[in-house]
Amino acid sequence: MLSTDLGLTETQRDFRAMAAEFVDAEVVPHAREWDRREKVDPSIVRRLGELGFLGLMVGEEYGGVDADMLSYVLVTEELGRGDSAVRGIVSVSLGLVTKTIAAHGTEEQRREWLPRLVAGEALGCFALTEPGTGSDAGSLTTRAVRDGGDWVLDGSKIFITNGTWADVALTFARTEEGVTAFLVPTGSPGFTATEIHGKLGLRGQATAELAFEGVRVPDSARLGEPGRGMGIALGTLSRGRISVAAGAVGLAQAALDAAVRYAGEREQFGRPIASFQLVQELLADSAVDVQAARLLTRNVARMADLGAGPKEYATDASMAKYHASETAVRVSNNCLQVFGGYGYIDEYPMGKYLRDARVLTLYEGTSQVQKLIIGRDLTGVNAML
Ligand SMILES: Cc1cc2nc3c(=O)[nH]c(=O)nc-3n(C[C@H](O)[C@H](O)[C@H](O)COP(=O)(O)OP(=O)(O)OC[C@H]3O[C@@H](n4cnc5c(N)ncnc54)[C@H](O)[C@@H]3O)c2cc1C
């Protein structure tokens, strides 16, 4: 047993066991093929819904599953171990969209979207980033203008996970009052999603560019008060970073497991490469990194379970996300080294781990942005203004 598992409840272990079983039987055997053809099997979405993984922590009255944040982290870690492209579908649809509707939506919005999102009959995407505004998301330029009782949206978004698969786009747009959030059905006239091909990693996942050309939505599609959209986005991202961190831990663990196995099997100079101290160093450094990342991630999940809100755990979420994502890159790179030349061909999963890990230090706030959030908390000075 991992020492980091001490204190886990039976329920938490059950959630993890269920996710592990699903990952080993239905994800790992297909991950390479999905990566090669740049598309995860779309039926996985319904399957994730059936298993309850798209409804963790959502009210049972909407079909959700009663779970705590640590259980969510354990499931996400397992999904990340199997395939980051699958893990990302859940992190975004559940983590960034469903939970945000549950937290900020009206009863009508919850009834309209949550049951389908939870069941995997619908998917959500989170549309914040624009071609001209990434780290500086607050300067976004997509506009929403009142027209009678409706709002009309114009603008574009880029790098939107689940973009071409989504039924609802949680969209952040500039209004007279500031940034406002909207739930835009992707079937709305004037809305288009175009898949971005040629990504370094996460190839199985649908990442898209979105265009809004006179997209009309009723006022009932507005999520939260006008002008409160950035507050909603930032709180959502603090929570989302816990999920990215958990996925990063799972990916790094998968790379480490593969490297340990390979080191025991591969022989050079008449003995297993595991017997060389420099190979052991690569494995030992990786193990320490993974352990530390896991502890930081579970620590912030426990904070949330003890009642801390996104504002209170924001710095800890940034610490976990920063360390775990950098760990995933470092560990997958070190573990690829253990494979020698075989690590460089896609017969083995090492290249995919490294390619998939690379985005983790970029999205939901780059590592630089995480450091600025931590630095702001330490010094009281916001270096991003
Ligand atoms: C595969 C993928 C999926 C994504 N999914 C989504 C999604 O679902 N929804 C969504 O809204 N977005 C998504 N994103 C976008 C992602 O969140 C942004 O790419 C990220 O926030 C960085 O923005 P940028 O790419 O514009 O880089 P920039 O902000 O232009 O940054 C470029 C470089 O400058 C650095 N930098 C910027 N500002 C500062 C500063 N103040 N101090 C120090 N360094 C700084 C950055 O750290 C980085 O190294 C996704 C991106 C990718 C690649």
GROMACS .gro file of C-alpha atoms and ligand atoms in nm:
model
  438
    1MET     CA    1   0.000   0.000   0.000
    2LEU     CA    2   0.115   0.354  -0.072
    3SER     CA    3   0.186   0.547   0.248
    4THR     CA    4  -0.017   0.832   0.093
    5ASP     CA    5  -0.322   0.603   0.112
    6LEU     CA    6  -0.320   0.605   0.493
    7GLY     CA    7  -0.648   0.738   0.623
    8LEU     CA    8  -0.849   0.683   0.307
    9THR     CA    9  -1.203   0.571   0.387
   10GLU     CA   10  -1.355   0.255   0.245
   11THR     CA   11  -1.580   0.464   0.021
   12GLN     CA   12  -1.282   0.655  -0.117
   13ARG     CA   13  -1.100   0.329  -0.185
   14ASP     CA   14  -1.412   0.193  -0.356
   15PHE     CA   15  -1.430   0.492  -0.590
   16ARG     CA   16  -1.067   0.443  -0.679
   17ALA     CA   17  -1.102   0.069  -0.730
   18MET     CA   18  -1.395   0.123  -0.965
   19ALA     CA   19  -1.198   0.379  -1.166
   20ALA     CA   20  -0.890   0.154  -1.175
   21GLU     CA   21  -1.094  -0.138  -1.304
   22PHE     CA   22  -1.252   0.075  -1.576
   23VAL     CA   23  -0.916   0.224  -1.678
   24ASP     CA   24  -0.740  -0.113  -1.701
   25ALA     CA   25  -1.021  -0.280  -1.895
   26GLU     CA   26  -1.157  -0.002  -2.116
   27VAL     CA   27  -0.898   0.274  -2.148
   28VAL     CA   28  -0.541   0.142  -2.136
   29PRO     CA   29  -0.594  -0.119  -2.412
   30HIS     CA   30  -0.714   0.154  -2.654
   31ALA     CA   31  -0.510   0.461  -2.556
   32ARG     CA   32  -0.239   0.417  -2.820
   33GLU     CA   33  -0.489   0.363  -3.099
   34TRP     CA   34  -0.697   0.667  -2.996
   35ASP     CA   35  -0.380   0.874  -2.988
   36ARG     CA   36  -0.276   0.754  -3.333
   37ARG     CA   37  -0.609   0.829  -3.494
   38GLU     CA   38  -0.651   1.153  -3.297
   39LYS     CA   39  -0.986   1.055  -3.153
   40VAL     CA   40  -1.099   0.889  -2.835
   41ASP     CA   41  -1.396   0.658  -2.899
   42PRO     CA   42  -1.694   0.896  -2.848
   43SER     CA   43  -1.894   0.619  -2.675
   44ILE     CA   44  -1.658   0.665  -2.379
   45VAL     CA   45  -1.863   0.970  -2.279
   46ARG     CA   46  -2.179   0.766  -2.216
   47ARG     CA   47  -1.970   0.505  -2.038
   48LEU     CA   48  -1.818   0.768  -1.808
   49GLY     CA   49  -2.173   0.883  -1.736
   50GLU     CA   50  -2.294   0.529  -1.663
   51LEU     CA   51  -2.013   0.482  -1.414
   52GLY     CA   52  -2.105   0.807  -1.238
   53PHE     CA   53  -1.770   0.972  -1.317
   54LEU     CA   54  -1.941   1.270  -1.483
   55GLY     CA   55  -2.158   1.329  -1.178
   56LEU     CA   56  -1.918   1.312  -0.882
   57MET     CA   57  -2.008   1.574  -0.618
   58VAL     CA   58  -2.326   1.676  -0.805
   59GLY     CA   59  -2.660   1.656  -0.618
   60GLU     CA   60  -2.837   1.321  -0.636
   61GLU     CA   61  -3.161   1.502  -0.732
   62TYR     CA   62  -2.993   1.573  -1.069
   63GLY     CA   63  -2.864   1.218  -1.107
   64GLY     CA   64  -2.528   1.303  -0.951
   65VAL     CA   65  -2.313   1.096  -0.715
   66ASP     CA   66  -2.254   1.186  -0.353
   67ALA     CA   67  -1.875   1.204  -0.322
   68ASP     CA   68  -1.613   1.419  -0.158
   69MET     CA   69  -1.328   1.604  -0.329
   70LEU     CA   70  -1.074   1.341  -0.229
   71SER     CA   71  -1.279   1.069  -0.401
   72TYR     CA   72  -1.296   1.290  -0.710
   73VAL     CA   73  -0.916   1.330  -0.694
   74LEU     CA   74  -0.865   0.953  -0.661
   75VAL     CA   75  -1.087   0.885  -0.963
   76THR     CA   76  -0.917   1.159  -1.164
   77GLU     CA   77  -0.573   1.021  -1.077
   78GLU     CA   78  -0.679   0.682  -1.213
   79LEU     CA   79  -0.821   0.835  -1.531
   80GLY     CA   80  -0.494   1.028  -1.575
   81ARG     CA   81  -0.305   0.702  -1.534
   82GLY     CA   82  -0.506   0.556  -1.820
   83ASP     CA   83  -0.523   0.837  -2.073
   84SER     CA   84  -0.500   1.213  -2.024
   85ALA     CA   85  -0.735   1.264  -2.318
   86VAL     CA   86  -1.011   1.075  -2.133
   87ARG     CA   87  -0.925   1.238  -1.802
   88GLY     CA   88  -0.954   1.580  -1.966
   89ILE     CA   89  -1.308   1.510  -2.089
   90VAL     CA   90  -1.413   1.459  -1.726
   91SER     CA   91  -1.203   1.742  -1.580
   92VAL     CA   92  -1.363   1.990  -1.818
   93SER     CA   93  -1.722   1.869  -1.853
   94LEU     CA   94  -1.771   1.780  -1.487
   95GLY     CA   95  -1.504   1.992  -1.320
   96LEU     CA   96  -1.536   2.317  -1.509
   97VAL     CA   97  -1.892   2.312  -1.641
   98THR     CA   98  -2.131   2.081  -1.451
   99LYS     CA   99  -2.005   2.179  -1.107
  100THR     CA  100  -2.015   2.547  -1.203
  101ILE     CA  101  -2.379   2.519  -1.312
  102ALA     CA  102  -2.451   2.335  -0.986
  103ALA     CA  103  -2.282   2.611  -0.784
  104HIS     CA  104  -2.399   2.923  -0.969
  105GLY     CA  105  -2.697   2.819  -1.183
  106THR     CA  106  -3.064   2.888  -1.127
  107GLU     CA  107  -3.288   2.592  -1.049
  108GLU     CA  108  -3.412   2.611  -1.410
  109GLN     CA  109  -3.055   2.594  -1.545
  110ARG     CA  110  -2.970   2.304  -1.318
  111ARG     CA  111  -3.276   2.109  -1.429
  112GLU     CA  112  -3.207   2.189  -1.793
  113TRP     CA  113  -2.842   2.080  -1.801
  114LEU     CA  114  -2.729   1.875  -1.502
  115PRO     CA  115  -2.916   1.546  -1.559
  116ARG     CA  116  -2.789   1.518  -1.917
  117LEU     CA  117  -2.433   1.627  -1.836
  118VAL     CA  118  -2.415   1.384  -1.546
  119ALA     CA  119  -2.547   1.096  -1.759
  120GLY     CA  120  -2.298   1.164  -2.039
  121GLU     CA  121  -2.587   1.240  -2.274
  122ALA     CA  122  -2.445   1.590  -2.310
  123LEU     CA  123  -2.097   1.733  -2.276
  124GLY     CA  124  -1.981   2.075  -2.165
  125CYS     CA  125  -1.690   2.296  -2.265
  126PHE     CA  126  -1.540   2.594  -2.086
  127ALA     CA  127  -1.483   2.886  -2.322
  128LEU     CA  128  -1.257   3.147  -2.164
  129THR     CA  129  -0.934   3.167  -2.368
  130GLU     CA  130  -0.929   3.381  -2.683
  131PRO     CA  131  -0.669   3.417  -2.959
  132GLY     CA  132  -0.546   3.744  -2.801
  133THR     CA  133  -0.602   3.669  -2.433
  134GLY     CA  134  -0.467   3.361  -2.255
  135SER     CA  135  -0.296   3.429  -1.923
  136ASP     CA  136  -0.456   3.773  -1.929
  137ALA     CA  137  -0.805   3.622  -1.954
  138GLY     CA  138  -0.967   3.922  -1.786
  139SER     CA  139  -0.899   4.129  -2.100
  140LEU     CA  140  -1.117   3.905  -2.317
  141THR     CA  141  -1.297   4.078  -2.603
  142THR     CA  142  -1.590   3.848  -2.695
  143ARG     CA  143  -1.892   4.075  -2.649
  144ALA     CA  144  -2.246   4.011  -2.532
  145VAL     CA  145  -2.493   4.291  -2.598
  146ARG     CA  146  -2.852   4.312  -2.466
  147ASP     CA  147  -3.121   4.305  -2.731
  148GLY     CA  148  -3.470   4.314  -2.581
  149GLY     CA  149  -3.484   4.021  -2.342
  150ASP     CA  150  -3.194   3.844  -2.517
  151TRP     CA  151  -2.817   3.871  -2.539
  152VAL     CA  152  -2.625   3.863  -2.867
  153LEU     CA  153  -2.268   3.727  -2.857
  154ASP     CA  154  -1.987   3.800  -3.102
  155GLY     CA  155  -1.624   3.691  -3.080
  156SER     CA  156  -1.398   3.388  -3.084
  157LYS     CA  157  -1.240   3.143  -2.841
  158ILE     CA  158  -0.941   2.917  -2.890
  159PHE     CA  159  -0.799   2.591  -2.748
  160ILE     CA  160  -1.137   2.486  -2.609
  161THR     CA  161  -1.132   2.128  -2.478
  162ASN     CA  162  -1.439   1.922  -2.581
  163GLY     CA  163  -1.520   2.212  -2.817
  164THR     CA  164  -1.650   2.011  -3.114
  165TRP     CA  165  -1.821   1.752  -2.894
  166ALA     CA  166  -1.993   1.985  -2.650
  167ASP     CA  167  -2.365   2.055  -2.624
  168VAL     CA  168  -2.321   2.356  -2.401
  169ALA     CA  169  -2.040   2.610  -2.394
  170LEU     CA  170  -1.989   2.793  -2.065
  171THR     CA  171  -1.886   3.116  -2.233
  172PHE     CA  172  -1.731   3.427  -2.082
  173ALA     CA  173  -1.811   3.750  -2.263
  174ARG     CA  174  -1.770   4.122  -2.203
  175THR     CA  175  -2.089   4.309  -2.118
  176GLU     CA  176  -2.151   4.667  -1.997
  177GLU     CA  177  -2.110   4.545  -1.638
  178GLY     CA  178  -1.780   4.361  -1.694
  179VAL     CA  179  -1.728   3.993  -1.780
  180THR     CA  180  -2.049   3.785  -1.771
  181ALA     CA  181  -2.094   3.406  -1.799
  182PHE     CA  182  -2.346   3.244  -2.036
  183LEU     CA  183  -2.460   2.889  -2.103
  184VAL     CA  184  -2.463   2.881  -2.482
  185PRO     CA  185  -2.621   2.574  -2.648
  186THR     CA  186  -2.379   2.478  -2.923
  187GLY     CA  187  -2.667   2.423  -3.166
  188SER     CA  188  -2.739   2.799  -3.157
  189PRO     CA  189  -2.739   2.969  -3.499
  190GLY     CA  190  -2.413   3.161  -3.547
  191PHE     CA  191  -2.207   2.924  -3.327
  192THR     CA  192  -1.936   2.717  -3.494
  193ALA     CA  193  -1.665   2.490  -3.356
  194THR     CA  194  -1.363   2.388  -3.561
  195GLU     CA  195  -1.129   2.116  -3.438
  196ILE     CA  196  -0.761   2.202  -3.398
  197HIS     CA  197  -0.539   1.926  -3.537
  198GLY     CA  198  -0.167   1.867  -3.497
  199LYS     CA  199  -0.145   1.895  -3.119
  200LEU     CA  200   0.174   1.770  -2.955
  201GLY     CA  201  -0.027   1.561  -2.711
  202LEU     CA  202  -0.382   1.497  -2.592
  203ARG     CA  203  -0.441   1.394  -2.950
  204GLY     CA  204  -0.747   1.187  -2.871
  205GLN     CA  205  -0.923   1.487  -2.725
  206ALA     CA  206  -1.134   1.731  -2.928
  207THR     CA  207  -0.975   2.075  -2.887
  208ALA     CA  208  -1.145   2.348  -3.085
  209GLU     CA  209  -1.164   2.705  -3.198
  210LEU     CA  210  -1.511   2.854  -3.139
  211ALA     CA  211  -1.673   3.138  -3.334
  212PHE     CA  212  -1.973   3.338  -3.213
  213GLU     CA  213  -2.137   3.538  -3.491
  214GLY     CA  214  -2.451   3.707  -3.365
  215VAL     CA  215  -2.531   3.414  -3.135
  216ARG     CA  216  -2.860   3.496  -2.960
  217VAL     CA  217  -2.943   3.353  -2.617
  218PRO     CA  218  -3.224   3.442  -2.377
  219ASP     CA  219  -3.145   3.614  -2.047
  220SER     CA  220  -3.223   3.279  -1.881
  221ALA     CA  221  -2.893   3.152  -2.031
  222ARG     CA  222  -2.693   3.399  -1.823
  223LEU     CA  223  -2.504   3.222  -1.542
  224GLY     CA  224  -2.479   3.442  -1.234
  225GLU     CA  225  -2.512   3.818  -1.219
  226PRO     CA  226  -2.394   4.041  -1.504
  227GLY     CA  227  -2.032   4.144  -1.438
  228ARG     CA  228  -1.962   3.850  -1.205
  229GLY     CA  229  -1.820   3.624  -1.474
  230MET     CA  230  -1.450   3.658  -1.387
  231GLY     CA  231  -1.523   3.570  -1.024
  232ILE     CA  232  -1.702   3.257  -1.146
  233ALA     CA  233  -1.418   3.173  -1.387
  234LEU     CA  234  -1.143   3.217  -1.128
  235GLY     CA  235  -1.322   3.010  -0.862
  236THR     CA  236  -1.388   2.740  -1.120
  237LEU     CA  237  -1.022   2.736  -1.226
  238SER     CA  238  -0.901   2.707  -0.865
  239ARG     CA  239  -1.112   2.394  -0.831
  240GLY     CA  240  -1.012   2.278  -1.179
  241ARG     CA  241  -0.644   2.296  -1.089
  242ILE     CA  242  -0.696   2.025  -0.829
  243SER     CA  243  -0.825   1.802  -1.105
  244VAL     CA  244  -0.535   1.882  -1.339
  245ALA     CA  245  -0.294   1.810  -1.054
  246ALA     CA  246  -0.460   1.472  -0.989
  247GLY     CA  247  -0.444   1.385  -1.358
  248ALA     CA  248  -0.075   1.480  -1.362
  249VAL     CA  249  -0.005   1.252  -1.064
  250GLY     CA  250  -0.178   0.963  -1.242
  251LEU     CA  251   0.016   1.020  -1.562
  252ALA     CA  252   0.349   1.041  -1.376
  253GLN     CA  253   0.266   0.725  -1.181
  254ALA     CA  254   0.189   0.540  -1.506
  255ALA     CA  255   0.524   0.649  -1.654
  256LEU     CA  256   0.708   0.544  -1.337
  257ASP     CA  257   0.534   0.204  -1.322
  258ALA     CA  258   0.625   0.137  -1.685
  259ALA     CA  259   0.988   0.239  -1.630
  260VAL     CA  260   1.028   0.023  -1.318
  261ARG     CA  261   0.889  -0.278  -1.506
  262TYR     CA  262   1.111  -0.216  -1.806
  263ALA     CA  263   1.422  -0.166  -1.591
  264GLY     CA  264   1.367  -0.510  -1.445
  265GLU     CA  265   1.327  -0.677  -1.787
  266ARG     CA  266   1.583  -0.502  -2.008
  267GLU     CA  267   1.935  -0.639  -1.988
  268GLN     CA  268   2.259  -0.469  -2.087
  269PHE     CA  269   2.613  -0.571  -1.995
  270GLY     CA  270   2.468  -0.907  -1.890
  271ARG     CA  271   2.233  -0.780  -1.620
  272PRO     CA  272   1.905  -0.593  -1.581
  273ILE     CA  273   1.944  -0.217  -1.626
  274ALA     CA  274   1.765  -0.184  -1.287
  275SER     CA  275   2.096  -0.288  -1.130
  276PHE     CA  276   2.273   0.026  -1.257
  277GLN     CA  277   2.280   0.301  -0.998
  278LEU     CA  278   2.225   0.576  -1.254
  279VAL     CA  279   1.905   0.405  -1.371
  280GLN     CA  280   1.794   0.371  -1.010
  281GLU     CA  281   1.861   0.741  -0.966
  282LEU     CA  282   1.618   0.822  -1.250
  283LEU     CA  283   1.356   0.601  -1.086
  284ALA     CA  284   1.419   0.727  -0.731
  285ASP     CA  285   1.400   1.094  -0.831
  286SER     CA  286   1.076   1.020  -1.014
  287ALA     CA  287   0.924   0.834  -0.719
  288VAL     CA  288   0.997   1.122  -0.481
  289ASP     CA  289   0.848   1.371  -0.727
  290VAL     CA  290   0.529   1.168  -0.770
  291GLN     CA  291   0.489   1.117  -0.397
  292ALA     CA  292   0.528   1.489  -0.325
  293ALA     CA  293   0.284   1.583  -0.603
  294ARG     CA  294   0.030   1.333  -0.472
  295LEU     CA  295   0.057   1.470  -0.118
  296LEU     CA  296   0.011   1.831  -0.231
  297THR     CA  297  -0.291   1.730  -0.439
  298ARG     CA  298  -0.458   1.525  -0.169
  299ASN     CA  299  -0.384   1.800   0.084
  300VAL     CA  300  -0.582   2.059  -0.112
  301ALA     CA  301  -0.863   1.807  -0.171
  302ARG     CA  302  -0.880   1.751   0.204
  303MET     CA  303  -0.891   2.128   0.261
  304ALA     CA  304  -1.195   2.145   0.032
  305ASP     CA  305  -1.354   1.850   0.212
  306LEU     CA  306  -1.301   2.027   0.544
  307GLY     CA  307  -1.503   2.321   0.415
  308ALA     CA  308  -1.251   2.555   0.251
  309GLY     CA  309  -1.388   2.737  -0.054
  310PRO     CA  310  -1.203   2.812  -0.380
  311LYS     CA  311  -1.078   3.145  -0.244
  312GLU     CA  312  -0.932   2.983   0.067
  313TYR     CA  313  -0.762   2.697  -0.115
  314ALA     CA  314  -0.659   2.890  -0.428
  315THR     CA  315  -0.289   2.910  -0.332
  316ASP     CA  316  -0.276   2.544  -0.232
  317ALA     CA  317  -0.447   2.448  -0.557
  318SER     CA  318  -0.185   2.648  -0.749
  319MET     CA  319   0.096   2.480  -0.552
  320ALA     CA  320  -0.046   2.136  -0.629
  321LYS     CA  321  -0.108   2.216  -0.996
  322TYR     CA  322   0.236   2.374  -1.041
  323HIS     CA  323   0.427   2.095  -0.873
  324ALA     CA  324   0.223   1.807  -1.015
  325SER     CA  325   0.229   1.933  -1.374
  326GLU     CA  326   0.604   2.002  -1.366
  327THR     CA  327   0.646   1.659  -1.205
  328ALA     CA  328   0.452   1.493  -1.487
  329VAL     CA  329   0.685   1.652  -1.745
  330ARG     CA  330   1.004   1.571  -1.551
  331VAL     CA  331   0.902   1.217  -1.459
  332SER     CA  332   0.776   1.120  -1.804
  333ASN     CA  333   1.101   1.255  -1.951
  334ASN     CA  334   1.320   1.068  -1.700
  335CYS     CA  335   1.119   0.750  -1.746
  336LEU     CA  336   1.148   0.776  -2.123
  337GLN     CA  337   1.526   0.786  -2.064
  338VAL     CA  338   1.504   0.451  -1.888
  339PHE     CA  339   1.356   0.304  -2.207
  340GLY     CA  340   1.650   0.424  -2.417
  341GLY     CA  341   1.570   0.425  -2.789
  342TYR     CA  342   1.254   0.221  -2.733
  343GLY     CA  343   1.111   0.516  -2.544
  344TYR     CA  344   1.120   0.716  -2.862
  345ILE     CA  345   0.883   0.503  -3.070
  346ASP     CA  346   0.511   0.476  -3.014
  347GLU     CA  347   0.517   0.100  -2.976
  348TYR     CA  348   0.579   0.194  -2.610
  349PRO     CA  349   0.369   0.450  -2.419
  350MET     CA  350   0.658   0.669  -2.301
  351GLY     CA  351   0.645   0.922  -2.582
  352LYS     CA  352   0.270   0.965  -2.532
  353TYR     CA  353   0.317   1.026  -2.161
  354LEU     CA  354   0.570   1.299  -2.230
  355ARG     CA  355   0.360   1.459  -2.505
  356ASP     CA  356   0.044   1.446  -2.292
  357ALA     CA  357   0.227   1.580  -1.987
  358ARG     CA  358   0.358   1.883  -2.169
  359VAL     CA  359   0.025   2.067  -2.181
  360LEU     CA  360  -0.030   2.033  -1.807
  361THR     CA  361   0.214   2.317  -1.733
  362LEU     CA  362   0.033   2.534  -1.988
  363TYR     CA  363  -0.342   2.512  -1.941
  364GLU     CA  364  -0.560   2.622  -1.652
  365GLY     CA  365  -0.286   2.876  -1.585
  366THR     CA  366   0.076   2.827  -1.692
  367SER     CA  367   0.343   2.742  -1.434
  368GLN     CA  368   0.446   3.108  -1.440
  369VAL     CA  369   0.091   3.213  -1.355
  370GLN     CA  370   0.076   2.960  -1.069
  371LYS     CA  371   0.399   3.105  -0.929
  372LEU     CA  372   0.254   3.456  -0.952
  373ILE     CA  373  -0.055   3.342  -0.759
  374ILE     CA  374   0.165   3.183  -0.490
  375GLY     CA  375   0.392   3.491  -0.487
  376ARG     CA  376   0.091   3.723  -0.450
  377ASP     CA  377  -0.022   3.526  -0.148
  378LEU     CA  378   0.326   3.543   0.007
  379THR     CA  379   0.394   3.911  -0.058
  380GLY     CA  380   0.053   4.072  -0.094
  381VAL     CA  381   0.171   4.215  -0.427
  382ASN     CA  382  -0.018   4.121  -0.743
  383ALA     CA  383   0.252   4.102  -1.010
  384MET     CA  384  -0.008   4.033  -1.280
  385LEU     CA  385  -0.159   4.383  -1.268
  386LIG     C1  386  -0.466   2.147  -2.534
  386LIG     C2  387  -0.519   2.273  -2.469
  386LIG     C3  388  -0.645   2.272  -2.412
  386LIG     C4  389  -0.697   2.389  -2.356
  386LIG     N1  390  -0.825   2.389  -2.306
  386LIG     C5  391  -0.884   2.507  -2.271
  386LIG     C6  392  -1.022   2.513  -2.236
  386LIG     O1  393  -1.093   2.411  -2.233
  386LIG     N2  394  -1.078   2.634  -2.210
  386LIG     C7  395  -1.006   2.750  -2.211
  386LIG     O2  396  -1.063   2.856  -2.188
  386LIG     N3  397  -0.872   2.748  -2.241
  386LIG     C8  398  -0.810   2.628  -2.272
  386LIG     N4  399  -0.676   2.626  -2.305
  386LIG     C9  400  -0.602   2.749  -2.309
  386LIG    C10  401  -0.498   2.763  -2.198
  386LIG     O3  402  -0.560   2.781  -2.075
  386LIG    C11  403  -0.404   2.878  -2.239
  386LIG     O4  404  -0.327   2.833  -2.347
  386LIG    C12  405  -0.317   2.923  -2.123
  386LIG     O5  406  -0.394   2.992  -2.027
  386LIG    C13  407  -0.201   3.015  -2.167
  386LIG     O6  408  -0.247   3.117  -2.251
  386LIG     P1  409  -0.174   3.146  -2.390
  386LIG     O7  410  -0.164   3.017  -2.461
  386LIG     O8  411  -0.246   3.257  -2.456
  386LIG     O9  412  -0.028   3.191  -2.349
  386LIG     P2  413   0.019   3.339  -2.306
  386LIG    O10  414  -0.071   3.392  -2.201
  386LIG    O11  415   0.038   3.420  -2.429
  386LIG    O12  416   0.160   3.306  -2.240
  386LIG    C14  417   0.279   3.288  -2.316
  386LIG    C15  418   0.396   3.276  -2.219
  386LIG    O13  419   0.408   3.398  -2.145
  386LIG    C16  420   0.403   3.371  -2.005
  386LIG     N5  421   0.334   3.480  -1.935
  386LIG    C17  422   0.216   3.537  -1.966
  386LIG     N6  423   0.185   3.633  -1.877
  386LIG    C18  424   0.285   3.633  -1.787
  386LIG    C19  425   0.313   3.709  -1.669
  386LIG     N7  426   0.229   3.802  -1.623
  386LIG     N8  427   0.429   3.685  -1.602
  386LIG    C20  428   0.515   3.587  -1.644
  386LIG     N9  429   0.494   3.512  -1.754
  386LIG    C21  430   0.381   3.535  -1.824
  386LIG    C22  431   0.327   3.240  -1.994
  386LIG    O14  432   0.356   3.172  -1.871
  386LIG    C23  433   0.377   3.165  -2.116
  386LIG    O15  434   0.500   3.105  -2.088
  386LIG    C24  435  -0.620   2.508  -2.355
  386LIG    C25  436  -0.490   2.506  -2.410
  386LIG    C26  437  -0.440   2.392  -2.466
  386LIG    C27  438  -0.303   2.397  -2.528
   0.00000   0.00000   0.00000
